[in-house]
């Protein structure tokens, strides 16, 4: 995460973004987030995947909110701009509650779902999540004829309880498995709602637990909140 309110970081330099994400020659990350000033919102969040492509990052948005508070830009409530439009969020008891955009449509592909929660997500329910080869199975869907041009994030879901899911995600742009994906968790929770589950939905990912709450009217979802903690790990400087 970079405080780029002075525009000191050149976001057109995609090589620097790739270098920052490199775990051997950079810092190591699944993406780069810039916080910039905006005249109509508290701040603008700009997210880059390691390959330089942009998208909405749900977990990154929660981290951006906590980072903005640490920078003194906001207190406990905010409205900020992301690639898919404006988002509201608030911090309560150490957790960031991020309001996602409404979802009013989805596509059913056999037993699977395609849901856009700011980024496109393919949802596939499985019965042996822990032993699943997520990279191989995810890559097969992501690079299939349907999705190979624009790409798609692939989420493998296993039902844990009446309102609980376990999730593993193959992310486009990263082109590998990530430990947690906020927009993926949101899409998974909504798919569970389509199957009759009642909000809130608890999701267990390798990187930690998240919660998604929503209002549902048939197949339309509003007041969607992605809820979870955001913790600072370290800060430092790097020469690019």
XYZ file of N, CA and C in Angstrom:
720
model
N 0.848 -1.171 0.000
C 0.000 0.000 0.000
C 0.891 1.230 0.000
N 0.559 2.176 -0.867
C 1.386 3.367 -1.038
C 0.525 4.615 -0.863
N 0.978 5.509 0.004
C 0.358 6.826 0.121
C 0.847 7.656 -1.059
N 0.004 7.787 -2.059
C 0.411 8.467 -3.294
C -0.308 9.797 -3.472
N -0.635 10.436 -2.352
C -1.326 11.719 -2.449
C -0.448 12.790 -3.090
N 0.867 12.619 -3.030
C 1.767 13.566 -3.699
C 2.095 13.148 -5.125
N 1.502 12.036 -5.575
C 1.706 11.499 -6.932
C 3.173 11.195 -7.219
N 3.917 10.864 -6.159
C 5.329 10.554 -6.317
C 5.594 9.212 -6.968
N 4.613 8.319 -6.900
C 4.758 7.015 -7.545
C 4.100 7.066 -8.915
N 4.837 6.702 -9.930
C 4.337 6.730 -11.306
C 3.538 5.460 -11.578
N 2.214 5.578 -11.547
C 1.379 4.385 -11.710
C 1.324 3.874 -13.145
N 1.912 4.618 -14.075
C 1.994 4.108 -15.452
C 3.182 3.167 -15.627
N 4.049 3.107 -14.612
C 5.227 2.237 -14.662
C 4.848 0.843 -14.165
N 4.332 0.032 -15.063
C 3.851 -1.294 -14.679
C 4.986 -2.223 -14.276
N 6.194 -1.952 -14.758
C 7.339 -2.773 -14.349
C 7.617 -2.629 -12.860
N 7.452 -1.419 -12.332
C 7.655 -1.203 -10.899
C 6.604 -1.941 -10.085
N 5.380 -1.975 -10.580
C 4.313 -2.706 -9.893
C 4.646 -4.185 -9.838
N 5.083 -4.720 -10.968
C 5.471 -6.131 -11.011
C 6.642 -6.409 -10.076
N 7.601 -5.486 -10.029
C 8.769 -5.663 -9.161
C 8.365 -5.650 -7.693
N 7.498 -4.737 -7.304
C 7.049 -4.666 -5.915
C 6.396 -5.969 -5.478
N 5.665 -6.599 -6.378
C 4.943 -7.827 -6.041
C 5.840 -9.058 -6.038
N 7.025 -8.954 -6.621
C 7.928 -10.102 -6.726
C 8.471 -10.480 -5.357
N 8.295 -11.743 -4.984
C 8.694 -12.195 -3.657
C 10.193 -12.435 -3.531
N 10.926 -12.386 -4.638
C 12.376 -12.597 -4.602
C 13.164 -11.304 -4.818
N 12.686 -10.466 -5.725
C 13.426 -9.256 -6.062
C 12.713 -7.976 -5.628
N 11.548 -8.108 -5.009
C 10.816 -6.943 -4.530
C 10.411 -7.114 -3.083
N 9.186 -6.723 -2.778
C 8.647 -6.898 -1.426
C 7.882 -8.212 -1.324
N 7.042 -8.466 -2.314
C 6.203 -9.665 -2.313
C 4.781 -9.324 -1.952
N 3.869 -9.460 -2.910
C 2.460 -9.131 -2.662
C 1.604 -9.703 -3.777
N 0.296 -9.752 -3.518
C -0.661 -10.168 -4.542
C -1.220 -8.972 -5.300
N -0.745 -7.774 -4.967
C -1.205 -6.578 -5.652
C -0.640 -5.330 -5.004
N -0.790 -4.201 -5.686
C -0.331 -2.903 -5.187
C -1.522 -1.962 -5.110
N -1.650 -1.270 -3.986
C -2.746 -0.331 -3.778
C -2.180 1.064 -3.575
N -2.706 2.018 -4.323
C -2.343 3.423 -4.170
C -3.504 4.178 -3.533
N -3.189 5.030 -2.580
C -4.170 5.943 -2.006
C -3.881 7.326 -2.567
N -4.854 7.904 -3.279
C -4.670 9.221 -3.873
C -5.806 10.153 -3.463
N -5.552 11.444 -3.539
C -6.564 12.439 -3.189
C -7.637 12.500 -4.275
N -8.835 12.915 -3.859
C -9.940 13.083 -4.808
C -10.812 14.230 -4.319
N -11.283 15.076 -5.236
C -12.016 16.265 -4.805
C -13.464 15.984 -4.428
N -13.985 14.791 -4.746
C -15.375 14.481 -4.419
C -15.521 13.374 -3.375
N -14.425 12.695 -3.054
C -14.461 11.601 -2.089
C -13.322 11.768 -1.087
N -13.384 11.003 -0.018
C -12.315 11.080 0.986
C -10.966 10.706 0.383
N -10.982 9.734 -0.507
C -9.767 9.331 -1.210
C -10.150 8.436 -2.382
N -9.188 8.173 -3.248
C -9.370 7.199 -4.327
C -8.414 6.040 -4.104
N -8.940 4.832 -4.219
C -8.120 3.635 -4.122
C -7.896 3.075 -5.520
N -6.639 2.897 -5.889
C -6.293 2.339 -7.198
C -5.552 1.036 -6.958
N -6.112 -0.054 -7.471
C -5.536 -1.383 -7.232
C -4.971 -1.964 -8.523
N -3.749 -2.502 -8.421
C -3.105 -3.181 -9.542
C -2.809 -4.628 -9.174
N -3.143 -5.544 -10.068
C -2.670 -6.919 -9.951
C -1.177 -6.946 -10.278
N -0.485 -8.038 -9.943
C 0.950 -8.119 -10.249
C 1.283 -7.948 -11.726
N 0.345 -8.282 -12.607
C 0.609 -8.133 -14.045
C 0.291 -6.732 -14.555
N -0.104 -5.832 -13.651
C -0.381 -4.456 -14.029
C -1.826 -4.167 -14.368
N -2.660 -5.194 -14.457
C -4.078 -4.975 -14.731
C -4.771 -4.420 -13.490
N -5.865 -3.689 -13.713
C -6.618 -3.101 -12.611
C -7.941 -3.825 -12.421
N -8.411 -3.858 -11.186
C -9.711 -4.434 -10.872
C -10.099 -3.961 -9.484
N -11.294 -4.335 -9.047
C -11.671 -4.083 -7.662
C -11.110 -5.201 -6.801
N -10.543 -4.832 -5.683
C -10.069 -5.808 -4.705
C -10.830 -5.561 -3.408
N -11.660 -6.512 -3.005
C -12.468 -6.339 -1.801
C -11.632 -6.261 -0.546
N -10.730 -7.227 -0.376
C -9.857 -7.200 0.795
C -8.933 -5.991 0.750
N -8.467 -5.644 -0.441
C -7.638 -4.459 -0.588
C -8.386 -3.195 -0.212
N -9.669 -3.154 -0.528
C -10.492 -2.002 -0.157
C -10.607 -1.879 1.352
N -10.773 -3.006 2.028
C -10.835 -2.964 3.492
C -9.504 -2.476 4.058
N -8.404 -2.953 3.496
C -7.081 -2.508 3.943
C -6.883 -1.024 3.653
N -7.386 -0.565 2.516
C -7.263 0.846 2.158
C -7.984 1.728 3.166
N -9.135 1.280 3.619
C -9.891 2.037 4.623
C -9.089 2.152 5.915
N -8.520 1.045 6.363
C -7.724 1.073 7.589
C -6.460 1.915 7.398
N -5.862 1.855 6.218
C -4.674 2.649 5.911
C -5.017 4.136 5.900
N -6.163 4.475 5.314
C -6.595 5.872 5.274
C -6.809 6.421 6.680
N -7.309 5.585 7.567
C -7.466 6.021 8.957
C -6.102 6.256 9.593
N -5.159 5.354 9.356
C -3.813 5.501 9.922
C -3.128 6.766 9.401
N -3.444 7.160 8.170
C -2.863 8.368 7.583
C -3.561 9.638 8.054
N -4.671 9.490 8.777
C -5.416 10.644 9.253
C -6.368 11.227 8.233
N -6.616 10.503 7.154
C -7.525 10.980 6.111
C -8.974 10.867 6.572
N -9.286 9.812 7.302
C -10.648 9.551 7.775
C -10.614 9.194 9.255
N -11.806 9.108 9.842
C -11.945 8.593 11.203
C -12.456 7.159 11.106
N -13.730 6.949 11.405
C -14.268 5.585 11.368
C -15.295 5.355 10.272
N -15.597 6.395 9.484
C -16.531 6.256 8.372
C -15.940 6.933 7.147
N -16.269 6.405 5.986
C -15.700 6.983 4.770
C -16.548 6.674 3.544
N -16.369 7.479 2.527
C -16.828 7.168 1.174
C -15.643 7.424 0.254
N -15.253 6.403 -0.489
C -14.083 6.512 -1.354
C -14.410 5.987 -2.742
N -13.517 6.267 -3.676
C -13.722 5.864 -5.065
C -12.808 4.702 -5.413
N -13.369 3.708 -6.103
C -12.606 2.574 -6.623
C -12.942 2.418 -8.099
N -12.375 1.433 -8.736
C -12.529 1.284 -10.179
C -13.980 1.035 -10.599
N -14.775 0.447 -9.704
C -16.173 0.145 -10.037
C -17.138 1.185 -9.496
N -16.632 2.305 -8.995
C -17.493 3.355 -8.472
C -17.220 3.642 -7.007
N -18.148 4.349 -6.370
C -17.956 4.749 -4.979
C -18.358 3.635 -4.022
N -17.707 3.626 -2.872
C -18.008 2.655 -1.819
C -18.037 3.374 -0.475
N -18.963 2.969 0.367
C -18.981 3.432 1.752
C -18.420 2.327 2.637
N -17.846 2.726 3.751
C -17.302 1.751 4.696
C -17.246 2.380 6.076
N -17.253 1.524 7.083
C -17.045 2.009 8.445
C -16.246 0.973 9.221
N -15.565 1.455 10.256
C -14.743 0.603 11.111
C -15.441 0.458 12.455
N -15.595 -0.788 12.886
C -16.264 -1.060 14.162
C -15.596 -2.249 14.832
N -15.121 -2.042 16.046
C -14.479 -3.092 16.839
C -13.358 -3.786 16.063
N -12.554 -2.986 15.379
C -11.389 -3.509 14.680
C -11.671 -4.169 13.345
N -12.933 -4.172 12.930
C -13.288 -4.763 11.638
C -13.787 -3.688 10.686
N -13.442 -3.860 9.420
C -13.910 -2.949 8.381
C -15.149 -3.543 7.730
N -16.206 -2.752 7.697
C -17.455 -3.137 7.033
C -17.509 -2.374 5.712
N -17.320 -3.076 4.613
C -17.250 -2.454 3.288
C -18.545 -2.702 2.526
N -19.205 -1.613 2.126
C -20.437 -1.730 1.347
C -20.090 -1.968 -0.117
N -20.501 -3.116 -0.623
C -20.268 -3.464 -2.019
C -21.424 -2.949 -2.873
N -21.219 -2.878 -4.168
C -22.289 -2.470 -5.067
C -23.347 -3.568 -5.179
N -24.580 -3.149 -5.447
C -25.679 -4.109 -5.585
C -25.378 -5.104 -6.704
N -25.878 -6.308 -6.533
C -25.761 -7.345 -7.564
C -27.169 -7.753 -7.967
N -27.527 -7.487 -9.205
C -28.897 -7.733 -9.657
C -28.984 -8.789 -10.751
N -27.859 -9.377 -11.119
C -27.897 -10.414 -12.149
C -26.769 -11.402 -11.927
N -26.941 -12.589 -12.460
C -25.923 -13.630 -12.403
C -26.167 -14.589 -13.560
N -25.210 -15.440 -13.811
C -25.365 -16.452 -14.858
C -25.167 -17.833 -14.254
N -26.042 -18.736 -14.594
C -25.927 -20.121 -14.153
C -25.271 -20.908 -15.283
N -24.185 -21.609 -14.960
C -23.465 -22.424 -15.936
C -23.455 -23.853 -15.409
N -24.442 -24.639 -15.820
C -24.599 -25.970 -15.234
C -24.925 -25.824 -13.764
N -24.123 -26.429 -12.901
C -24.297 -26.278 -11.456
C -23.476 -25.120 -10.899
N -22.758 -24.418 -11.762
C -21.865 -23.350 -11.325
C -22.514 -21.985 -11.544
N -21.869 -20.953 -10.992
C -22.393 -19.593 -11.091
C -21.314 -18.646 -11.600
N -21.743 -17.612 -12.308
C -20.873 -16.516 -12.709
C -21.489 -15.237 -12.152
N -20.780 -14.601 -11.222
C -21.304 -13.429 -10.525
C -20.242 -12.342 -10.525
N -20.641 -11.115 -10.862
C -19.710 -9.994 -10.848
C -19.945 -9.160 -9.598
N -18.945 -9.092 -8.745
C -19.028 -8.303 -7.515
C -17.992 -7.174 -7.545
N -17.802 -6.602 -8.711
C -16.748 -5.615 -8.929
C -15.633 -6.225 -9.745
N -15.477 -7.520 -9.636
C -14.621 -8.357 -10.478
C -15.418 -9.614 -10.810
N -15.196 -10.216 -11.976
C -15.975 -11.397 -12.357
C -15.505 -12.649 -11.621
N -16.459 -13.400 -11.094
C -16.120 -14.595 -10.320
C -16.922 -15.807 -10.784
N -16.199 -16.869 -11.029
C -16.781 -18.176 -11.349
C -16.849 -18.949 -10.039
N -18.027 -19.464 -9.703
C -18.249 -20.158 -8.430
C -18.536 -21.627 -8.700
N -17.725 -22.494 -8.122
C -17.901 -23.936 -8.314
C -17.909 -24.626 -6.955
N -18.980 -25.340 -6.657
C -19.085 -26.080 -5.399
C -18.411 -27.440 -5.547
N -17.615 -27.798 -4.551
C -16.877 -29.061 -4.572
C -17.051 -29.761 -3.232
N -16.639 -31.031 -3.178
C -16.809 -31.824 -1.954
C -15.493 -32.167 -1.272
N -14.367 -31.890 -1.926
C -13.058 -32.203 -1.333
C -12.131 -31.008 -1.530
N -12.477 -29.904 -0.897
C -11.774 -28.646 -1.125
C -10.311 -28.695 -0.699
N -10.046 -29.325 0.424
C -8.694 -29.305 0.985
C -7.669 -29.961 0.061
N -8.070 -31.036 -0.604
C -7.134 -31.774 -1.458
C -7.178 -31.329 -2.920
N -8.028 -30.372 -3.238
C -8.205 -29.933 -4.620
C -6.952 -29.220 -5.141
N -6.579 -29.515 -6.381
C -5.485 -28.803 -7.039
C -6.054 -27.508 -7.619
N -6.068 -26.472 -6.786
C -6.719 -25.221 -7.155
C -6.055 -24.564 -8.359
N -4.740 -24.623 -8.428
C -4.045 -23.973 -9.542
C -4.382 -24.648 -10.868
N -4.326 -25.962 -10.910
C -4.624 -26.683 -12.152
C -6.089 -26.540 -12.540
N -6.983 -26.748 -11.573
C -8.418 -26.675 -11.863
C -8.839 -25.238 -12.176
N -8.276 -24.292 -11.435
C -8.616 -22.895 -11.675
C -8.117 -22.407 -13.019
N -6.901 -22.785 -13.362
C -6.314 -22.376 -14.638
C -7.114 -22.937 -15.817
N -7.624 -24.146 -15.669
C -8.393 -24.765 -16.754
C -9.648 -23.955 -17.072
N -10.285 -23.417 -16.033
C -11.487 -22.599 -16.245
C -11.104 -21.197 -16.705
N -10.116 -20.604 -16.045
C -9.711 -19.235 -16.371
C -9.252 -19.113 -17.824
N -8.566 -20.133 -18.351
C -8.056 -20.080 -19.719
C -8.917 -20.881 -20.698
N -10.128 -21.221 -20.295
C -11.045 -21.896 -21.215
C -11.455 -20.928 -22.315
N -12.027 -21.440 -23.383
C -12.387 -20.618 -24.533
C -13.268 -19.435 -24.130
N -14.174 -19.670 -23.186
C -15.116 -18.631 -22.760
C -14.401 -17.457 -22.076
N -13.378 -17.748 -21.285
C -12.807 -16.721 -20.410
C -11.363 -16.322 -20.719
N -10.724 -16.978 -21.685
C -9.276 -16.780 -21.832
C -8.886 -15.351 -22.205
N -9.760 -14.609 -22.879
C -9.404 -13.256 -23.304
C -9.432 -12.275 -22.140
N -10.557 -12.174 -21.450
C -10.700 -11.214 -20.358
C -10.298 -11.797 -19.010
N -10.362 -13.119 -18.909
C -10.022 -13.759 -17.645
C -11.193 -13.785 -16.682
N -11.111 -14.648 -15.699
C -12.128 -14.743 -14.657
C -11.458 -15.303 -13.406
N -11.921 -14.879 -12.254
C -11.461 -15.457 -10.994
C -12.272 -16.718 -10.730
N -11.629 -17.747 -10.241
C -12.312 -19.030 -10.045
C -12.301 -19.385 -8.561
N -13.497 -19.554 -8.007
C -13.652 -19.843 -6.585
C -14.212 -21.242 -6.385
N -13.523 -22.028 -5.583
C -13.977 -23.373 -5.249
C -14.542 -23.333 -3.834
N -15.778 -23.809 -3.705
C -16.545 -23.632 -2.475
C -16.958 -24.977 -1.910
N -16.889 -25.078 -0.602
C -17.400 -26.269 0.078
C -18.317 -25.830 1.213
N -19.507 -26.397 1.256
C -20.460 -26.062 2.311
C -19.992 -26.650 3.633
N -19.952 -25.803 4.680
C -19.513 -26.221 6.006
C -20.682 -26.329 6.982
N -21.689 -25.463 6.796
C -22.866 -25.446 7.669
C -23.989 -24.741 6.927
N -25.099 -24.497 7.603
C -26.236 -23.853 6.942
C -25.926 -22.423 6.517
N -24.969 -21.787 7.166
C -24.579 -20.436 6.747
C -23.059 -20.263 6.723
N -22.342 -21.376 6.516
C -20.885 -21.316 6.499
C -20.288 -22.002 5.284
N -19.264 -21.373 4.705
C -18.579 -21.911 3.533
C -17.072 -21.888 3.751
N -16.389 -22.843 3.154
C -14.934 -22.789 3.015
C -14.651 -22.427 1.562
N -13.596 -21.652 1.323
C -13.345 -21.144 -0.020
C -11.854 -21.116 -0.334
N -11.533 -21.457 -1.579
C -10.184 -21.287 -2.123
C -10.332 -20.645 -3.505
N -9.424 -19.737 -3.827
C -9.596 -18.919 -5.025
C -8.356 -18.885 -5.908
N -8.585 -19.078 -7.201
C -7.566 -18.838 -8.231
C -7.869 -17.459 -8.810
N -6.917 -16.540 -8.712
C -7.154 -15.171 -9.156
C -6.480 -14.871 -10.485
N -7.241 -14.296 -11.396
C -6.659 -13.789 -12.639
C -5.757 -12.605 -12.288
N -4.771 -12.335 -13.107
C -3.849 -11.238 -12.810
C -2.730 -11.690 -11.897
N -3.084 -12.429 -10.855
C -2.086 -13.093 -10.019
C -1.661 -14.381 -10.706
N -2.642 -15.027 -11.350
C -2.472 -16.312 -12.045
C -1.972 -17.392 -11.096
N -2.629 -17.450 -9.971
C -2.324 -18.463 -8.973
C -3.331 -18.382 -7.844
N -3.155 -19.229 -6.846
C -4.053 -19.219 -5.693
C -3.640 -18.126 -4.722
N -4.608 -17.388 -4.220
C -4.359 -16.404 -3.172
C -5.017 -16.882 -1.881
N -4.519 -16.386 -0.765
C -4.990 -16.891 0.524
C -6.380 -16.398 0.882
N -6.804 -15.304 0.274
C -8.143 -14.783 0.538
C -8.500 -13.785 -0.547
N -9.750 -13.788 -0.972
C -10.227 -12.868 -2.000
C -11.574 -12.316 -1.554
N -11.623 -11.015 -1.290
C -12.844 -10.417 -0.761
C -14.003 -10.418 -1.737
N -13.747 -10.029 -2.993
C -14.833 -10.049 -3.973
C -15.266 -11.480 -4.266
N -14.316 -12.427 -4.163
C -14.660 -13.840 -4.337
C -15.518 -14.354 -3.203
N -15.176 -13.972 -1.976
C -15.996 -14.358 -0.824
C -17.398 -13.783 -0.951
N -17.475 -12.541 -1.441
C -18.782 -11.915 -1.626
C -19.605 -12.676 -2.654
N -19.000 -13.000 -3.786
C -19.705 -13.748 -4.828
C -20.131 -15.120 -4.326
N -19.261 -15.775 -3.564
C -19.589 -17.091 -3.014
C -20.778 -17.002 -2.070
N -20.779 -15.978 -1.217
C -21.881 -15.800 -0.271
C -23.203 -15.566 -0.996
N -23.165 -14.772 -2.067
C -24.394 -14.511 -2.822
C -24.887 -15.778 -3.512
N -23.964 -16.588 -4.021
C -24.377 -17.851 -4.642
C -25.036 -18.756 -3.608
N -24.535 -18.711 -2.381
C -25.121 -19.497 -1.289
C -26.521 -18.982 -0.982
N -26.701 -17.659 -1.077
C -28.027 -17.077 -0.908
C -28.992 -17.547 -1.981
N -28.498 -17.678 -3.202
C -29.340 -18.185 -4.291
C -29.770 -19.623 -4.044
N -28.973 -20.336 -3.245
C -29.298 -21.724 -2.907
C -30.146 -21.831 -1.640
N -30.520 -20.682 -1.074
C -31.415 -20.688 0.078
C -30.793 -20.337 1.409
N -29.490 -20.104 1.457
C -28.837 -19.738 2.714
C -29.258 -18.329 3.130
N -29.235 -18.089 4.431
C -29.695 -16.816 4.983
C -28.503 -16.001 5.484
N -28.516 -14.724 5.182
C -27.482 -13.794 5.644
C -27.472 -13.694 7.169
N -26.279 -13.518 7.786
C -24.952 -13.378 7.186
C -24.309 -14.734 6.898
N -23.388 -14.743 5.947
C -22.652 -15.946 5.579
C -21.218 -15.827 6.104
N -20.753 -16.862 6.759
C -19.382 -16.880 7.262
C -18.506 -17.687 6.302
N -17.349 -17.139 5.974
C -16.460 -17.781 5.006
C -15.089 -18.024 5.613
N -14.603 -19.227 5.425
C -13.299 -19.617 5.943
C -12.339 -19.771 4.776
N -11.349 -18.882 4.716
C -10.309 -18.938 3.689
C -8.980 -19.258 4.354
N -7.989 -19.594 3.558
C -6.685 -19.925 4.122
C -6.045 -18.731 4.820
N -6.404 -17.529 4.375
C -5.831 -16.330 4.970
C -6.609 -15.784 6.145
N -7.726 -16.413 6.497
C -8.526 -15.936 7.618
C -10.007 -16.001 7.310
N -10.805 -15.603 8.281
C -12.253 -15.683 8.155
C -12.862 -14.323 7.825
N -13.873 -14.335 6.982
C -14.620 -13.143 6.615
C -16.103 -13.417 6.762
N -16.875 -12.342 6.753
C -18.324 -12.466 6.836
C -18.936 -11.574 5.759
N -20.024 -12.038 5.176
C -20.755 -11.254 4.181
C -22.218 -11.201 4.588
N -22.756 -9.995 4.693
C -24.180 -9.826 4.982
C -24.845 -9.150 3.789
N -26.139 -9.378 3.629
C -26.847 -8.812 2.478
C -28.347 -8.870 2.699
N -29.064 -8.041 1.942
C -30.515 -8.139 1.821
C -30.800 -8.790 0.477
N -31.729 -9.736 0.471
C -32.011 -10.479 -0.756
C -33.485 -10.421 -1.097
N -33.778 -10.091 -2.339
C -35.137 -10.176 -2.865
C -35.076 -11.012 -4.130
N -35.470 -12.280 -3.989
C -35.343 -13.256 -5.064
C -33.874 -13.342 -5.486
N -33.533 -12.959 -6.703
C -32.140 -13.095 -7.152
C -31.400 -11.759 -7.166
N -31.951 -10.764 -6.470
C -31.312 -9.452 -6.408
C -30.800 -9.197 -4.996
N -29.584 -8.642 -4.905
C -28.940 -8.439 -3.611
C -28.573 -6.968 -3.428
N -28.928 -6.432 -2.268
C -28.595 -5.057 -1.915
C -27.992 -5.032 -0.514
N -27.475 -3.869 -0.112
C -26.859 -3.718 1.218
C -25.862 -4.848 1.492
N -25.007 -5.093 0.525
C -24.007 -6.164 0.644
C -22.784 -5.623 1.383
N -22.450 -6.245 2.500
C -21.281 -5.827 3.273
C -20.268 -6.964 3.358
N -19.019 -6.629 3.043
C -17.886 -7.526 3.264
C -17.229 -7.095 4.569
N -17.124 -8.021 5.517
C -16.736 -7.659 6.883
C -15.538 -8.489 7.329
N -14.525 -7.816 7.854
C -13.370 -8.535 8.373
C -12.296 -7.578 8.851
N -11.263 -8.101 9.498
C -10.185 -7.259 10.022
C -9.188 -6.869 8.943
N -8.359 -5.885 9.246
C -7.247 -5.486 8.378
C -6.099 -5.091 9.293
N -5.000 -5.795 9.196
C -3.896 -5.600 10.131
C -2.632 -5.143 9.413
N -1.982 -4.153 9.993
C -0.704 -3.674 9.465
C 0.381 -4.690 9.785
N 1.191 -5.027 8.785
C 2.256 -6.011 8.963
C 3.617 -5.322 9.120
N 3.918 -4.389 8.237
C 5.184 -3.653 8.337
C 5.113 -2.414 7.459
N 6.084 -1.510 7.631
C 6.244 -0.388 6.721
C 7.725 -0.199 6.441
N 8.036 0.377 5.290
C 9.434 0.552 4.951
C 9.601 1.308 3.653
N 10.818 1.305 3.133
C 11.143 1.979 1.887
C 11.834 0.994 0.957
N 11.668 1.207 -0.332
C 12.311 0.360 -1.326
C 12.810 1.232 -2.470
N 13.953 0.879 -3.022
C 14.507 1.588 -4.167
C 14.069 0.869 -5.435
N 13.427 1.599 -6.344
C 12.939 1.012 -7.592
C 13.853 1.402 -8.752
